[in-house]
Amino acid sequence: MSDLPDLPVTFRPGRTRVVLLTAGAVIFVVISGIALLLEQLGPGERLSFILTGGLVFWVLAQLARVRVVADDTGVTVVNIASRRRLDWAEILRVNLRPGDPWVFLDLSDGTSLPALGIQPGIAKQQAIADARALRALVENRSVRDPESDPGKDQG
C-alpha cells in the first residue's frame, strides 16, 4: 500500500502542543515576574509564586506530551499519565467518530484504549489524516502475515 507512512512514525497534536507549551511558559514567566516585582512579598511567598507557576507549566507540559508512536513491532500510546505498548495484533480497530475528543483503539482483550496523541481539537483535518494513516497501518500489519496468507496466490 503506497498510502502507508514510513515507520517509525509519531502522531501528536502539533498545534495543541504549541499552544499548551506556549501558554505554560507565558504563565510561568508572568507569575514569576509578579513574584519578583511585588516588594511586599517575603522570600517564602516569592518562592510559592514561582513554584505555582512551575506547577502550572508542568501540568500543561504533561498535557502536551501525548503521542502515538508506530514502529515495525507495534504501537506505543503515551497519554497524560500512562504509557502502553501494544503489538500490532492487539489492535483490532482505530476509531475516530464525529464528536470523539480523540482516537480510540479497540483491543483484542475487549477493551478500548484512548490514544490522545490523535485529537481533532485545533487541527481536525490533521487528526483525521493521522487516524486514517494509523488505521491503514493497523489493517496492513495486524490482519495477517503476508507470508502465511492463504489467499496470496489467488487473483
XYZ file of N, CA, C and O in Angstrom:
620
model
N 0.843 -1.170 0.000
C 0.000 0.000 0.000
C 0.893 1.238 0.000
O 1.713 1.429 0.874
N 0.728 2.128 -0.924
C 1.579 3.306 -1.008
C 1.135 4.412 -0.054
O 1.870 5.357 0.171
N -0.063 4.321 0.529
C -0.558 5.339 1.443
C 0.007 5.197 2.850
O -0.239 6.034 3.703
N 0.749 4.129 3.088
C 1.277 3.887 4.429
C 2.468 4.791 4.712
O 3.369 4.934 3.888
N 2.488 5.408 5.908
C 3.657 6.214 6.267
C 4.854 5.322 6.559
O 4.699 4.151 6.911
N 6.036 5.877 6.376
C 7.252 5.142 6.711
C 7.352 5.007 8.228
O 7.030 5.931 8.976
N 7.797 3.838 8.664
C 7.953 3.590 10.097
C 9.399 3.820 10.497
O 10.302 3.549 9.719
N 9.654 4.280 11.695
C 8.695 4.654 12.731
C 8.044 6.002 12.406
O 8.627 6.854 11.748
N 6.818 6.175 12.904
C 6.088 7.429 12.723
C 5.466 7.824 14.060
O 5.014 6.963 14.816
N 5.503 9.117 14.344
C 4.927 9.637 15.591
C 3.762 10.551 15.246
O 3.909 11.476 14.437
N 2.622 10.263 15.855
C 1.438 11.106 15.702
C 1.282 11.898 16.995
O 1.272 11.319 18.076
N 1.174 13.211 16.871
C 0.941 14.051 18.045
C 0.193 15.300 17.598
O 0.345 15.736 16.464
N -0.602 15.875 18.505
C -1.360 17.086 18.158
C -0.446 18.307 18.154
O -0.285 18.977 19.174
N 0.166 18.600 17.037
C 1.198 19.636 16.948
C 0.747 21.012 17.377
O 1.401 21.670 18.186
N -0.366 21.487 16.842
C -0.821 22.838 17.186
C -1.216 22.915 18.660
O -0.896 23.889 19.342
N -1.908 21.897 19.131
C -2.312 21.870 20.537
C -1.082 21.891 21.434
O -1.038 22.590 22.446
N -0.075 21.150 21.044
C 1.182 21.092 21.811
C 1.837 22.466 21.892
O 2.266 22.902 22.957
N 1.890 23.164 20.764
C 2.479 24.506 20.735
C 1.692 25.451 21.639
O 2.275 26.218 22.414
N 0.357 25.396 21.563
C -0.482 26.266 22.394
C -0.243 25.980 23.873
O -0.073 26.896 24.683
N -0.236 24.697 24.252
C -0.059 24.331 25.660
C 1.304 24.759 26.201
O 1.399 25.326 27.289
N 2.364 24.474 25.448
C 3.707 24.821 25.915
C 3.926 26.330 25.954
O 4.551 26.852 26.874
N 3.385 27.035 24.971
C 3.498 28.497 24.961
C 2.734 29.099 26.135
O 3.256 29.973 26.845
N 1.512 28.624 26.339
C 0.712 29.131 27.463
C 1.419 28.832 28.793
O 1.460 29.692 29.684
N 1.969 27.644 28.928
C 2.678 27.285 30.156
C 3.869 28.183 30.411
O 4.095 28.632 31.542
N 4.638 28.455 29.360
C 5.812 29.319 29.511
C 5.393 30.745 29.865
O 5.987 31.375 30.759
N 4.359 31.254 29.206
C 3.887 32.615 29.487
C 3.366 32.713 30.922
O 3.689 33.663 31.649
N 2.577 31.747 31.344
C 2.048 31.750 32.711
C 3.188 31.711 33.729
O 3.185 32.445 34.714
N 4.172 30.844 33.489
C 5.313 30.760 34.401
C 6.050 32.096 34.492
O 6.365 32.575 35.587
N 6.328 32.709 33.350
C 7.061 33.978 33.329
C 6.246 35.081 34.015
O 6.792 35.861 34.817
N 4.942 35.146 33.740
C 4.109 36.190 34.335
C 4.032 36.023 35.855
O 4.233 36.983 36.610
N 3.749 34.812 36.320
C 3.635 34.587 37.768
C 4.979 34.831 38.462
O 5.041 35.441 39.522
N 6.060 34.382 37.847
C 7.386 34.616 38.431
C 7.717 36.100 38.438
O 8.286 36.621 39.408
N 7.369 36.788 37.357
C 7.612 38.232 37.287
C 6.846 38.988 38.355
O 7.383 39.897 39.002
N 5.596 38.603 38.558
C 4.795 39.236 39.609
C 5.447 38.995 40.971
O 5.555 39.910 41.796
N 5.891 37.766 41.191
C 6.526 37.439 42.475
C 7.771 38.288 42.713
O 8.040 38.692 43.840
N 8.524 38.547 41.666
C 9.759 39.320 41.821
C 9.493 40.819 41.908
O 10.272 41.557 42.519
N 8.384 41.285 41.307
C 8.094 42.718 41.298
C 7.358 43.203 42.542
O 7.446 44.375 42.881
N 6.622 42.331 43.194
C 5.887 42.738 44.398
C 6.851 42.814 45.583
O 7.273 41.796 46.129
N 7.178 44.030 45.975
C 8.192 44.243 47.002
C 7.743 43.796 48.388
O 8.571 43.463 49.236
N 6.442 43.797 48.649
C 5.961 43.431 49.975
C 6.009 41.929 50.240
O 5.787 41.499 51.370
N 6.303 41.112 49.222
C 6.373 39.656 49.415
C 7.700 39.260 50.052
O 8.763 39.765 49.673
N 7.600 38.325 50.972
C 8.804 37.769 51.570
C 9.378 36.683 50.673
O 8.760 36.281 49.683
N 10.570 36.166 50.999
C 11.214 35.141 50.178
C 10.360 33.874 50.032
O 10.296 33.293 48.949
N 9.698 33.452 51.089
C 8.857 32.257 51.020
C 7.656 32.452 50.112
O 7.264 31.555 49.359
N 7.075 33.635 50.180
C 5.924 33.941 49.323
C 6.349 34.020 47.853
O 5.652 33.523 46.966
N 7.489 34.625 47.624
C 8.006 34.680 46.244
C 8.235 33.264 45.697
O 7.871 32.960 44.568
N 8.850 32.447 46.546
C 9.115 31.067 46.138
C 7.810 30.322 45.852
O 7.726 29.573 44.874
N 6.773 30.556 46.660
C 5.495 29.865 46.423
C 4.866 30.321 45.107
O 4.266 29.515 44.392
N 4.990 31.592 44.765
C 4.502 32.079 43.472
C 5.236 31.353 42.331
O 4.615 30.859 41.389
N 6.566 31.323 42.428
C 7.378 30.713 41.366
C 7.080 29.216 41.254
O 6.947 28.680 40.148
N 6.943 28.542 42.398
C 6.610 27.110 42.362
C 5.219 26.868 41.770
O 5.005 25.894 41.054
N 4.275 27.762 42.057
C 2.934 27.644 41.464
C 3.011 27.792 39.947
O 2.396 27.024 39.205
N 3.773 28.778 39.482
C 3.968 28.946 38.038
C 4.623 27.721 37.420
O 4.241 27.270 36.338
N 5.606 27.164 38.130
C 6.269 25.943 37.651
C 5.316 24.762 37.605
O 5.352 23.957 36.672
N 4.446 24.665 38.593
C 3.454 23.581 38.621
C 2.478 23.704 37.456
O 2.155 22.706 36.795
N 2.018 24.916 37.187
C 1.111 25.131 36.050
C 1.820 24.730 34.750
O 1.236 24.039 33.899
N 3.075 25.152 34.589
C 3.823 24.775 33.385
C 3.960 23.252 33.286
O 3.772 22.670 32.221
N 4.275 22.587 34.397
C 4.441 21.120 34.397
C 3.143 20.421 33.974
O 3.179 19.487 33.176
N 2.002 20.877 34.507
C 0.714 20.266 34.144
C 0.457 20.434 32.650
O 0.073 19.473 31.962
N 0.684 21.620 32.123
C 0.466 21.843 30.692
C 1.457 21.044 29.848
O 1.111 20.545 28.772
N 2.685 20.879 30.329
C 3.671 20.057 29.618
C 3.246 18.590 29.604
O 3.453 17.887 28.607
N 2.644 18.112 30.695
C 2.134 16.737 30.726
C 1.023 16.560 29.696
O 0.942 15.535 29.022
N 0.159 17.556 29.569
C -0.902 17.500 28.564
C -0.322 17.516 27.143
O -0.880 16.917 26.232
N 0.808 18.194 26.974
C 1.423 18.331 25.653
C 2.256 17.121 25.246
O 2.637 17.000 24.085
N 2.542 16.194 26.161
C 3.432 15.073 25.840
C 2.735 13.899 25.162
O 3.374 12.941 24.759
N 1.426 13.962 25.019
C 0.690 12.833 24.453
C 1.139 12.567 23.015
O 1.451 13.492 22.259
N 1.199 11.272 22.669
C 1.607 10.879 21.318
C 1.291 9.406 21.085
O 1.082 8.646 22.022
N 1.305 9.042 19.823
C 1.172 7.647 19.406
C 2.354 7.376 18.490
O 2.529 8.063 17.489
N 3.163 6.387 18.852
C 4.359 6.061 18.071
C 4.179 4.663 17.493
O 3.990 3.695 18.224
N 4.209 4.573 16.170
C 4.097 3.287 15.484
C 5.463 2.925 14.920
O 6.132 3.753 14.298
N 5.872 1.659 15.151
C 7.126 1.173 14.584
C 6.896 -0.225 14.022
O 5.769 -0.692 13.958
N 7.958 -0.896 13.636
C 7.818 -2.202 12.993
C 7.154 -3.248 13.878
O 6.492 -4.149 13.375
N 7.315 -3.154 15.177
C 6.808 -4.204 16.058
C 5.480 -3.873 16.724
O 4.868 -4.749 17.326
N 5.039 -2.614 16.664
C 3.772 -2.277 17.293
C 3.604 -0.792 17.501
O 4.209 0.026 16.813
N 2.765 -0.468 18.481
C 2.375 0.914 18.737
C 2.568 1.223 20.224
O 2.210 0.414 21.080
N 3.127 2.389 20.509
C 3.227 2.876 21.881
C 2.298 4.078 22.009
O 2.413 5.033 21.252
N 1.375 3.996 22.965
C 0.433 5.078 23.225
C 0.873 5.776 24.512
O 0.916 5.153 25.569
N 1.227 7.051 24.392
C 1.610 7.850 25.554
C 0.479 8.835 25.810
O 0.222 9.731 24.997
N -0.229 8.647 26.935
C -1.292 9.550 27.333
C -0.792 10.431 28.470
O 0.393 10.415 28.792
N -1.655 11.175 29.098
C -1.239 12.153 30.102
C -0.447 11.508 31.233
O 0.622 11.972 31.602
N -0.965 10.431 31.790
C -0.308 9.816 32.950
C 0.075 8.362 32.716
O 0.413 7.651 33.657
N 0.025 7.902 31.479
C 0.330 6.494 31.235
C 1.017 6.299 29.888
O 0.949 7.158 29.010
N 1.642 5.149 29.779
C 2.290 4.725 28.534
C 1.961 3.238 28.368
O 2.116 2.468 29.317
N 1.513 2.860 27.171
C 1.189 1.451 26.942
C 1.731 1.015 25.597
O 1.541 1.677 24.587
N 2.409 -0.118 25.599
C 2.980 -0.706 24.387
C 2.047 -1.801 23.899
O 1.632 -2.670 24.679
N 1.707 -1.780 22.613
C 0.810 -2.764 22.009
C 1.480 -3.402 20.804
O 2.111 -2.705 20.002
N 1.335 -4.716 20.679
C 1.730 -5.378 19.439
C 0.664 -5.076 18.394
O -0.502 -4.833 18.722
N 1.037 -5.119 17.126
C 0.075 -4.838 16.063
C -1.156 -5.733 16.170
O -2.280 -5.267 15.974
N -0.960 -7.000 16.491
C -2.075 -7.950 16.539
C -3.073 -7.625 17.656
O -4.222 -8.075 17.606
N -2.675 -6.849 18.650
C -3.574 -6.491 19.749
C -4.599 -5.431 19.346
O -5.621 -5.261 20.008
N -4.323 -4.698 18.281
C -5.206 -3.601 17.862
C -6.159 -4.117 16.792
O -5.734 -4.521 15.706
N -7.442 -4.105 17.098
C -8.446 -4.588 16.153
C -8.968 -3.471 15.251
O -9.251 -3.699 14.082
N -9.117 -2.268 15.822
C -9.725 -1.184 15.057
C -9.261 0.162 15.601
O -9.033 0.322 16.789
N -9.171 1.140 14.696
C -8.849 2.521 15.048
C -10.100 3.352 14.782
O -10.590 3.380 13.658
N -10.635 3.990 15.827
C -11.888 4.742 15.696
C -11.685 6.222 15.978
O -11.092 6.587 16.992
N -12.213 7.061 15.094
C -12.335 8.492 15.337
C -13.677 8.907 14.750
O -13.794 9.256 13.586
N -14.704 8.803 15.587
C -16.058 9.130 15.150
C -16.313 10.622 15.336
O -15.679 11.268 16.160
N -17.263 11.188 14.589
C -17.608 12.608 14.795
C -17.961 12.855 16.262
O -18.728 12.113 16.866
N -17.366 13.880 16.831
C -17.620 14.222 18.221
C -16.652 13.591 19.206
O -16.609 13.992 20.372
N -15.888 12.591 18.774
C -14.897 11.985 19.666
C -13.799 13.009 19.967
O -13.330 13.705 19.061
N -13.341 13.073 21.224
C -12.277 14.017 21.553
C -10.899 13.556 21.088
O -9.969 14.346 21.001
N -10.751 12.258 20.805
C -9.501 11.676 20.341
C -9.785 10.291 19.787
O -10.904 9.793 19.835
N -8.753 9.662 19.257
C -8.873 8.312 18.685
C -9.034 7.297 19.812
O -8.456 7.441 20.887
N -9.812 6.277 19.534
C -9.928 5.129 20.435
C -9.453 3.891 19.684
O -9.791 3.695 18.515
N -8.654 3.064 20.357
C -8.187 1.810 19.787
C -8.978 0.672 20.417
O -8.973 0.516 21.639
N -9.690 -0.105 19.590
C -10.369 -1.310 20.079
C -9.333 -2.420 20.122
O -8.677 -2.708 19.115
N -9.204 -3.053 21.291
C -8.147 -4.039 21.503
C -8.697 -5.455 21.555
O -9.872 -5.676 21.849
N -7.818 -6.408 21.315
C -8.202 -7.819 21.266
C -8.672 -8.357 22.604
O -9.356 -9.376 22.650
N -8.362 -7.672 23.711
C -8.828 -8.139 25.026
C -10.234 -7.628 25.354
O -10.727 -7.801 26.456
N -10.888 -6.972 24.391
C -12.249 -6.490 24.582
C -12.337 -5.083 25.139
O -13.431 -4.558 25.327
N -11.195 -4.441 25.395
C -11.201 -3.083 25.924
C -10.953 -2.074 24.814
O -10.614 -2.436 23.684
N -11.116 -0.816 25.163
C -10.841 0.280 24.245
C -9.835 1.198 24.920
O -9.977 1.518 26.102
N -8.808 1.603 24.199
C -7.759 2.461 24.742
C -7.814 3.826 24.062
O -7.703 3.909 22.836
N -7.989 4.904 24.844
C -7.912 6.226 24.223
C -6.475 6.519 23.812
O -5.538 6.211 24.536
N -6.314 7.101 22.630
C -4.996 7.493 22.128
C -5.018 9.007 21.933
O -5.367 9.499 20.863
N -4.662 9.733 22.980
C -4.782 11.185 22.981
C -3.837 11.872 22.000
O -3.988 13.051 21.716
N -2.888 11.137 21.469
C -1.947 11.704 20.508
C -2.582 12.070 19.178
O -1.988 12.800 18.393
N -3.789 11.581 18.925
C -4.523 11.949 17.713
C -5.861 12.513 18.175
O -6.752 11.773 18.566
N -5.952 13.850 18.156
C -7.159 14.519 18.631
C -7.533 15.654 17.692
O -6.663 16.420 17.272
N -8.805 15.748 17.362
C -9.236 16.748 16.389
C -9.393 18.164 16.915
O -9.728 19.049 16.148
N -9.123 18.424 18.169
C -9.296 19.744 18.780
C -9.035 20.923 17.863
O -9.930 21.476 17.254
N -7.779 21.351 17.760
C -7.426 22.545 16.982
C -7.220 22.210 15.508
O -7.534 23.012 14.636
N -6.709 21.026 15.200
C -6.364 20.653 13.824
C -7.155 19.408 13.407
O -6.616 18.308 13.330
N -8.429 19.605 13.110
C -9.327 18.491 12.808
C -8.870 17.692 11.578
O -8.837 16.469 11.616
N -8.519 18.372 10.507
C -8.130 17.669 9.277
C -6.863 16.853 9.474
O -6.734 15.748 8.953
N -5.907 17.384 10.241
C -4.678 16.635 10.528
C -4.995 15.396 11.353
O -4.444 14.325 11.113
N -5.888 15.520 12.320
C -6.268 14.375 13.145
C -6.953 13.296 12.307
O -6.682 12.099 12.498
N -7.792 13.705 11.387
C -8.460 12.738 10.510
C -7.430 12.024 9.639
O -7.464 10.802 9.492
N -6.481 12.778 9.092
C -5.430 12.167 8.263
C -4.567 11.222 9.091
O -4.226 10.118 8.630
N -4.227 11.621 10.323
C -3.423 10.761 11.192
C -4.182 9.489 11.566
O -3.611 8.399 11.580
N -5.475 9.628 11.870
C -6.290 8.458 12.216
C -6.370 7.498 11.028
O -6.263 6.280 11.200
N -6.529 8.025 9.830
C -6.569 7.177 8.630
C -5.236 6.467 8.411
O -5.193 5.299 8.052
N -4.129 7.196 8.624
C -2.806 6.582 8.456
C -2.591 5.464 9.471
O -2.108 4.375 9.117
N -2.960 5.704 10.731
C -2.816 4.664 11.746
C -3.734 3.487 11.443
O -3.335 2.331 11.584
N -4.958 3.759 10.992
C -5.889 2.693 10.622
C -5.298 1.847 9.489
O -5.355 0.612 9.523
N -4.716 2.494 8.492
C -4.107 1.757 7.369
C -2.937 0.902 7.855
O -2.781 -0.246 7.416
N -2.132 1.427 8.751
C -1.020 0.647 9.308
C -1.535 -0.567 10.074
O -1.012 -1.669 9.935
N -2.565 -0.357 10.894
C -3.139 -1.459 11.672
C -3.690 -2.527 10.734
O -3.433 -3.721 10.916
N -4.450 -2.104 9.726
C -5.023 -3.073 8.786
C -3.928 -3.809 8.032
O -4.026 -5.003 7.782
N -2.863 -3.121 7.687
C -1.780 -3.736 6.931
C -0.934 -4.686 7.772
O -0.472 -5.706 7.287
N -0.742 -4.367 9.045
C 0.194 -5.117 9.866
C -0.437 -6.144 10.793
O 0.220 -7.096 11.188
N -1.677 -5.959 11.197
C -2.223 -6.858 12.210
C -3.177 -7.906 11.662
O -3.424 -8.898 12.317
N -3.718 -7.711 10.486
C -4.715 -8.643 9.972
C -4.109 -9.989 9.648
O -4.620 -11.026 10.022
N -2.974 -9.953 8.976
C -2.384 -11.230 8.572
C -0.904 -11.037 8.249
O -0.470 -9.942 7.929
N -0.205 -12.122 8.303
C 1.189 -12.160 7.889
C 1.190 -12.479 6.398
O 0.666 -13.510 5.988
N 1.743 -11.604 5.536
C 1.705 -11.842 4.092
C 2.302 -13.197 3.679
O 1.875 -13.790 2.708
N 3.262 -13.714 4.431
C 3.873 -15.000 4.088
C 2.932 -16.176 4.339
O 3.053 -17.217 3.730
N 1.991 -15.998 5.275
C 1.101 -17.102 5.596
C -0.315 -16.889 5.076
O -1.221 -17.592 5.446
N -0.531 -15.898 4.220
C -1.838 -15.588 3.689
C -2.261 -16.642 2.670
O -1.664 -16.760 1.612
N -3.309 -17.433 2.983
C -3.722 -18.477 2.047
C -4.253 -17.926 0.748
O -4.209 -18.588 -0.280
N -4.763 -16.696 0.730
C -5.310 -16.127 -0.495
C -4.278 -15.374 -1.323
O -4.603 -14.764 -2.312
N -3.029 -15.444 -0.899
C -1.973 -14.677 -1.548
C -1.815 -15.034 -3.021
O -1.595 -14.181 -3.855
N -1.950 -16.294 -3.355
C -1.726 -16.755 -4.719
C -2.967 -16.620 -5.593
O -2.903 -16.875 -6.782
N -4.083 -16.258 -5.000
C -5.321 -16.137 -5.781
C -5.418 -14.731 -6.358
O -5.205 -13.762 -5.676
N -5.782 -14.638 -7.651
C -6.037 -13.475 -8.429
C -5.824 -12.214 -7.866
O -5.764 -11.183 -7.856
